[in-house]
Amino acid sequence: VIAGAGAAGLAAASRLAQRLEGAKIVLIDARKEHLYQPGFTLVAAGIKPAGYVVSDTAQYLPEGVEWVQERVAEFDPEGSKVVTESGAAHPYDYLIVATGLKLDYGAIQGMDVNLIGKNGLGSIYHGPAAAQATWQLMSEFADKGGTGVFLRPATEMKCAGAPLKYTFITDDYLTRRGNRGKAELVYNANNKTLFGVPIGSEKVRMLFQERGIKVNYDRVLRAIDPGRRIASFATPDGGSAELQYDFINVVPPMRAPDAVRNSPLPWQQGPLAADGWMQVDQATLRHARFPKVFGVGDVAGVPKGKTAASVKWEVPGAVDHLVAEIAGTQSDSRYNGYTSCPLITRLGRAMLIEFDYQNNLVPSFPGVIAPLEELWVSWVMKTMALKPTYVSMLRGRA
């Protein structure tokens, strides 16, 4: 059984279908639309239409895989079954959990997703329509100027570079339209760094300084007043700081889906426990307490890896271990934490930062693409080359 038909779930289904003969593979997910989430920022930047990120889950479904179009309501690893919202039980010999994560907008007091696209309130993550609405707001802001507020949550999050990208993109639009002098851009970091890799963080700090983007460290959005256009941030001393905005890009806290959080699968202690991330071995993606269970994609409780680039490396390794166990052998596959961030720094330029669990830079094209240089070729990879690679990954070919 595979729970979740996003990038990780479909990639796992494709690889298992290719490698297992006679196996019953059941994919459980209610979502009929498949969303190419790495493209949301491009929609919100006015570079791609909303339809660019939308396709049908069915078109990636491997032949012979059974698709149960429901959500998983309960995980029962002790009983080796999952239960869907209709109450149907699906027993398994092996389980791959690929549910993705939950966008917890409700944790921000005053936030209403129905207001995205109004009164300067943008939020790229909520979906293609929200990304499109955010682009309209940002474009209006670039025409007028004012105060733009950017942030990231204090939780783990998918594509942690995305809030930085959108800050850079907004700065560039203001500059191109001759209104940069009429605007103040404020980025609110949730801790004392701007990026998870120290050398990358320093590069972003330098670029922000060079482009006049103000930074507040240790600021976490806790409330918003859409009518008055005021964002309230928690500060380290237990107090709060208010920022008036003309445009804001809200990035919500992100947590494991409720069905995972309320099951025996999450970490029981440590930094990944509070938000319900699955307790998997970071090298094999196998569950630490339930050896027949694997966790891949955003739901996996590992130190890095909530990107499609990580899925590309996580899934083959997890599948190797699962198939090896069925065959009565062992796999030496190890996921090293590889992830990649094509960090757009202006229209037509990006830095392709690739790194592992140890924050080592692990460039795929050494000598060709320097990871900390703003290059046109990195921009082309982000805007044109990544989607075909992503689709190949879904089909088990990347």
XYZ file of C-alpha atoms in Angstrom:
398
model
C 0.000 0.000 0.000
C 1.175 3.515 -0.860
C -0.557 6.316 1.056
C -0.444 9.501 -1.009
C -0.346 10.150 -4.754
C 1.829 13.233 -4.851
C 5.341 13.270 -6.284
C 6.746 10.685 -3.853
C 3.749 8.352 -3.983
C 3.528 8.259 -7.769
C 7.287 7.820 -8.148
C 7.178 4.928 -5.653
C 4.210 3.310 -7.437
C 6.005 3.510 -10.784
C 9.216 1.998 -9.464
C 7.449 -0.798 -7.592
C 5.318 -1.636 -10.642
C 8.494 -1.939 -12.719
C 10.330 -4.105 -10.223
C 7.718 -6.402 -8.710
C 5.931 -9.123 -10.638
C 2.618 -10.354 -9.330
C 2.462 -7.881 -6.472
C -0.762 -6.105 -5.571
C 0.054 -2.392 -5.393
C -2.641 -0.126 -3.947
C -2.297 3.663 -4.150
C -4.612 5.586 -1.816
C -5.347 9.283 -2.344
C -8.496 11.320 -3.017
C -6.752 13.974 -5.121
C -7.626 13.753 -8.813
C -5.485 16.774 -9.695
C -1.731 16.490 -9.583
C 0.084 19.716 -8.739
C 3.626 20.466 -9.891
C 4.510 22.370 -6.741
C 8.006 23.532 -7.817
C 6.163 25.664 -10.377
C 4.050 27.624 -7.886
C 6.719 30.312 -7.507
C 6.900 30.676 -11.296
C 3.129 31.234 -11.431
C 3.383 33.803 -8.629
C 6.196 35.507 -10.550
C 4.065 35.945 -13.677
C 6.376 33.622 -15.624
C 3.951 30.701 -16.061
C 0.118 30.484 -16.183
C -1.725 28.695 -13.383
C -2.466 25.765 -15.695
C 1.271 25.051 -15.967
C 1.247 23.356 -12.558
C -1.982 21.331 -12.945
C -2.376 17.877 -14.486
C -4.322 14.676 -13.778
C -3.107 12.102 -11.275
C -4.513 9.362 -13.539
C -2.035 10.098 -16.325
C 0.903 9.054 -14.120
C -0.736 5.930 -12.694
C 1.280 2.839 -13.682
C -0.551 -0.025 -15.353
C -1.748 -2.597 -12.856
C -1.721 -0.271 -9.840
C -5.077 -0.024 -8.044
C -6.068 3.540 -7.164
C -8.387 3.998 -4.183
C -9.726 7.550 -4.471
C -10.102 8.268 -0.771
C -8.035 9.816 1.990
C -6.355 7.725 4.640
C -8.039 8.466 7.967
C -6.055 6.098 10.177
C -2.690 4.354 10.147
C -2.502 1.137 12.144
C 1.056 -0.186 11.875
C 0.501 -2.673 14.698
C -2.368 -4.217 12.733
C -0.610 -3.736 9.363
C -3.478 -1.836 7.812
C -4.687 1.624 6.897
C -8.300 2.778 7.116
C -9.804 5.265 4.681
C -12.437 7.914 5.418
C -15.237 5.573 4.294
C -14.155 3.115 6.996
C -12.666 0.621 4.542
C -9.589 -1.205 5.856
C -6.673 -1.906 3.538
C -4.232 -4.489 4.916
C -0.634 -4.442 3.737
C 2.577 -6.431 3.849
C 4.535 -3.236 3.255
C 3.475 0.394 3.530
C 4.980 3.475 1.929
C 3.709 6.692 3.523
C 3.916 9.582 1.058
C 1.107 11.807 2.298
C 2.972 15.078 1.976
C 2.312 17.693 4.645
C -0.399 19.955 5.994
C -0.391 23.718 5.463
C -1.466 24.949 8.889
C -2.910 28.366 8.037
C -5.165 28.033 11.076
C -2.144 28.475 13.361
C -1.909 32.129 12.250
C -4.484 34.154 14.175
C -6.720 36.150 11.828
C -5.560 34.366 8.676
C -8.294 33.496 6.195
C -7.302 31.714 2.988
C -10.402 33.145 1.293
C -8.771 36.573 1.508
C -5.685 35.566 -0.502
C -5.543 37.985 -3.418
C -7.252 40.832 -1.539
C -5.941 43.786 0.473
C -2.320 43.001 -0.277
C -2.556 39.479 1.212
C -0.669 36.950 -0.877
C 0.266 33.332 -0.237
C 1.840 31.188 -2.928
C 1.536 27.799 -1.240
C -2.252 27.512 -1.024
C -2.590 26.367 -4.630
C -2.433 27.465 -8.288
C -5.264 30.009 -7.936
C -3.612 31.527 -4.855
C -0.270 31.713 -6.659
C -1.970 33.472 -9.586
C -3.771 35.887 -7.227
C -0.494 36.560 -5.412
C 1.130 37.471 -8.726
C -1.624 40.007 -9.449
C -1.103 41.615 -6.037
C 2.669 41.628 -6.310
C 2.499 43.168 -9.779
C 0.228 45.934 -8.472
C 2.665 46.471 -5.601
C 5.567 46.732 -8.063
C 3.643 49.447 -9.916
C 3.133 51.556 -6.793
C 5.715 50.732 -4.153
C 5.095 50.645 -0.413
C 6.121 48.131 2.238
C 6.504 44.488 1.242
C 6.734 41.879 4.007
C 8.223 38.405 3.531
C 8.776 35.551 5.976
C 9.119 31.845 6.626
C 7.582 29.766 9.428
C 9.424 28.284 12.403
C 8.441 24.746 11.379
C 10.108 22.515 8.823
C 8.781 23.476 5.395
C 8.768 22.398 1.785
C 11.231 24.270 -0.414
C 12.622 26.505 2.299
C 14.248 28.690 -0.365
C 10.899 29.722 -1.889
C 10.264 32.697 0.463
C 13.736 34.024 -0.398
C 13.117 33.579 -4.125
C 9.919 35.569 -3.950
C 11.615 38.383 -2.072
C 14.276 38.589 -4.796
C 11.674 38.415 -7.574
C 9.628 41.228 -6.028
C 12.764 43.361 -5.676
C 13.565 42.803 -9.350
C 10.084 43.748 -10.567
C 10.202 46.962 -8.530
C 13.603 47.776 -10.009
C 12.523 47.033 -13.585
C 9.455 49.250 -13.213
C 11.461 52.110 -11.761
C 9.786 51.957 -8.350
C 12.446 50.374 -6.144
C 13.097 53.714 -4.455
C 9.409 53.890 -3.471
C 9.457 50.526 -1.695
C 10.791 48.967 1.474
C 11.195 45.186 1.489
C 11.439 43.412 4.853
C 12.356 39.740 5.180
C 11.583 38.111 8.545
C 13.781 35.104 9.286
C 12.451 32.602 11.813
C 15.888 32.158 13.382
C 19.356 33.689 13.071
C 20.064 32.510 9.521
C 18.597 33.051 6.076
C 19.315 29.630 4.570
C 19.977 26.180 6.020
C 23.467 25.896 4.501
C 25.802 28.410 6.194
C 27.715 29.386 3.045
C 24.409 29.842 1.199
C 23.006 31.912 4.047
C 25.977 34.259 3.904
C 25.574 34.671 0.137
C 21.877 35.546 0.536
C 22.736 37.989 3.350
C 25.213 39.748 1.070
C 22.734 39.949 -1.807
C 19.983 41.273 0.495
C 22.375 43.911 1.808
C 23.450 44.854 -1.717
C 19.831 45.240 -2.838
C 18.618 47.108 0.224
C 16.365 44.354 1.553
C 15.954 44.721 5.307
C 16.198 41.610 7.486
C 14.620 40.930 10.888
C 15.976 37.803 12.577
C 14.092 35.621 15.088
C 10.663 36.770 13.924
C 7.786 34.318 13.517
C 4.379 35.372 12.142
C 1.689 34.629 14.710
C -1.226 36.894 13.720
C -2.463 38.984 10.841
C -5.099 41.697 10.563
C -6.065 41.704 6.864
C -8.377 44.696 7.186
C -5.736 46.955 8.734
C -2.864 45.284 6.858
C -0.849 44.578 10.001
C 1.263 41.472 10.594
C 2.272 40.562 14.167
C 5.476 38.624 14.750
C 6.598 36.807 17.883
C 10.006 37.959 19.119
C 12.612 36.027 21.164
C 11.812 37.959 24.359
C 8.246 36.655 24.307
C 6.859 39.899 22.981
C 5.585 40.855 19.571
C 6.471 43.232 16.767
C 3.935 44.678 14.370
C 4.628 45.455 10.729
C 2.317 47.474 8.516
C 2.353 46.164 4.947
C 1.088 47.031 1.497
C 1.933 43.536 0.279
C 2.715 40.372 2.244
C 3.551 36.815 1.182
C 2.281 34.566 3.989
C 4.013 31.204 4.366
C 2.062 29.065 6.860
C 3.499 26.651 9.424
C 3.770 23.155 7.969
C 3.137 19.906 9.792
C 2.513 16.234 9.111
C -1.097 15.492 8.115
C -3.448 14.760 11.020
C -3.766 11.060 10.161
C 0.002 10.677 10.546
C 0.307 12.932 13.598
C -2.429 10.992 15.398
C -0.858 7.603 14.660
C 2.097 5.698 16.197
C 4.295 6.712 13.233
C 5.775 10.103 14.310
C 8.938 10.748 16.269
C 8.215 10.392 19.984
C 10.833 12.933 21.072
C 13.372 15.349 19.653
C 13.048 18.358 17.325
C 10.898 16.520 14.744
C 8.324 15.218 17.242
C 6.189 18.334 17.807
C 4.929 18.553 14.239
C 4.376 14.828 13.746
C 7.055 13.975 11.175
C 7.543 10.242 10.637
C 10.335 8.533 12.552
C 12.356 7.046 9.718
C 16.025 6.182 9.399
C 17.570 9.073 7.509
C 19.636 6.818 5.250
C 17.100 4.101 4.381
C 13.756 5.908 4.970
C 12.579 2.792 6.826
C 10.540 3.395 9.978
C 12.574 3.051 13.169
C 9.930 0.993 15.016
C 7.865 -0.584 12.226
C 10.251 -2.204 9.725
C 7.533 -2.904 7.141
C 6.827 0.842 6.857
C 8.741 3.462 4.859
C 8.255 7.225 4.759
C 9.222 9.303 1.713
C 8.730 12.875 0.602
C 7.617 15.769 2.768
C 6.214 13.612 5.608
C 9.569 11.923 6.299
C 11.166 13.086 9.553
C 14.687 13.659 8.284
C 16.917 16.731 8.746
C 16.662 17.807 5.088
C 14.655 16.937 2.075
C 11.253 18.544 1.624
C 11.806 19.150 -2.096
C 11.032 17.299 -5.315
C 14.798 16.949 -5.814
C 14.977 15.004 -2.556
C 12.114 12.740 -3.634
C 14.119 11.865 -6.741
C 16.782 10.296 -4.492
C 14.696 9.142 -1.521
C 12.228 6.973 -3.422
C 14.694 4.746 -5.338
C 16.537 4.006 -2.089
C 13.413 3.152 -0.112
C 12.124 0.982 -2.962
C 15.508 -0.796 -3.132
C 15.232 -1.749 0.543
C 11.622 -2.876 0.210
C 12.281 -5.005 -2.886
C 15.453 -6.469 -1.369
C 13.534 -7.616 1.699
C 10.899 -9.325 -0.457
C 13.728 -11.070 -2.323
C 15.386 -12.114 0.937
C 18.489 -10.003 0.305
C 19.796 -6.669 1.569
C 20.249 -3.323 -0.123
C 23.198 -1.017 0.454
C 21.309 2.025 -0.877
C 21.782 5.101 1.290
C 20.111 8.488 0.994
C 22.674 11.151 1.918
C 20.186 13.976 2.383
C 20.623 15.375 -1.112
C 18.405 18.304 -1.859
C 18.545 21.111 -4.346
C 17.392 24.704 -4.376
C 17.350 26.611 -7.674
C 17.369 29.939 -5.844
C 16.083 32.622 -8.205
C 17.828 35.907 -7.408
C 16.376 38.014 -10.233
C 14.445 37.366 -13.446
C 16.842 35.490 -15.718
C 19.302 34.515 -12.974
C 19.443 31.823 -10.288
C 21.902 29.987 -8.035
C 21.670 26.190 -8.149
C 22.521 25.232 -4.558
C 22.737 21.455 -3.997
C 23.659 20.053 -0.598
C 23.404 17.049 1.742
C 22.690 16.268 5.411
C 26.081 17.668 6.429
C 25.515 20.934 4.504
C 28.241 19.947 2.065
C 27.761 21.446 -1.391
C 27.303 18.534 -3.818
C 27.065 20.101 -7.295
C 25.736 17.898 -10.093
C 27.646 19.868 -12.727
C 31.036 20.704 -11.190
C 33.061 23.041 -13.344
C 29.957 24.001 -15.316
C 27.528 25.444 -12.748
C 29.062 27.220 -9.763
C 26.500 26.842 -6.945
C 26.835 30.345 -5.488
C 26.918 32.302 -8.751
C 23.857 33.955 -10.253
C 23.711 32.233 -13.618
C 21.400 32.253 -16.624
C 21.831 28.490 -17.073
C 20.519 27.868 -13.534
C 17.502 30.021 -14.395
C 16.869 27.945 -17.534
C 17.062 24.763 -15.469
C 14.462 26.078 -13.021
C 12.052 27.487 -15.584
C 12.375 24.924 -18.395
C 14.407 21.778 -17.634
C 13.110 20.735 -14.205
C 9.519 19.934 -15.138
C 10.383 17.271 -17.765
C 12.787 15.709 -15.248
C 10.030 15.792 -12.621
C 7.570 14.039 -14.945
C 10.207 11.384 -15.687
C 10.569 10.903 -11.924
C 6.808 10.321 -11.560
C 7.034 7.653 -14.240
C 9.930 5.948 -12.465
C 12.522 6.875 -15.069
C 14.533 9.721 -13.526
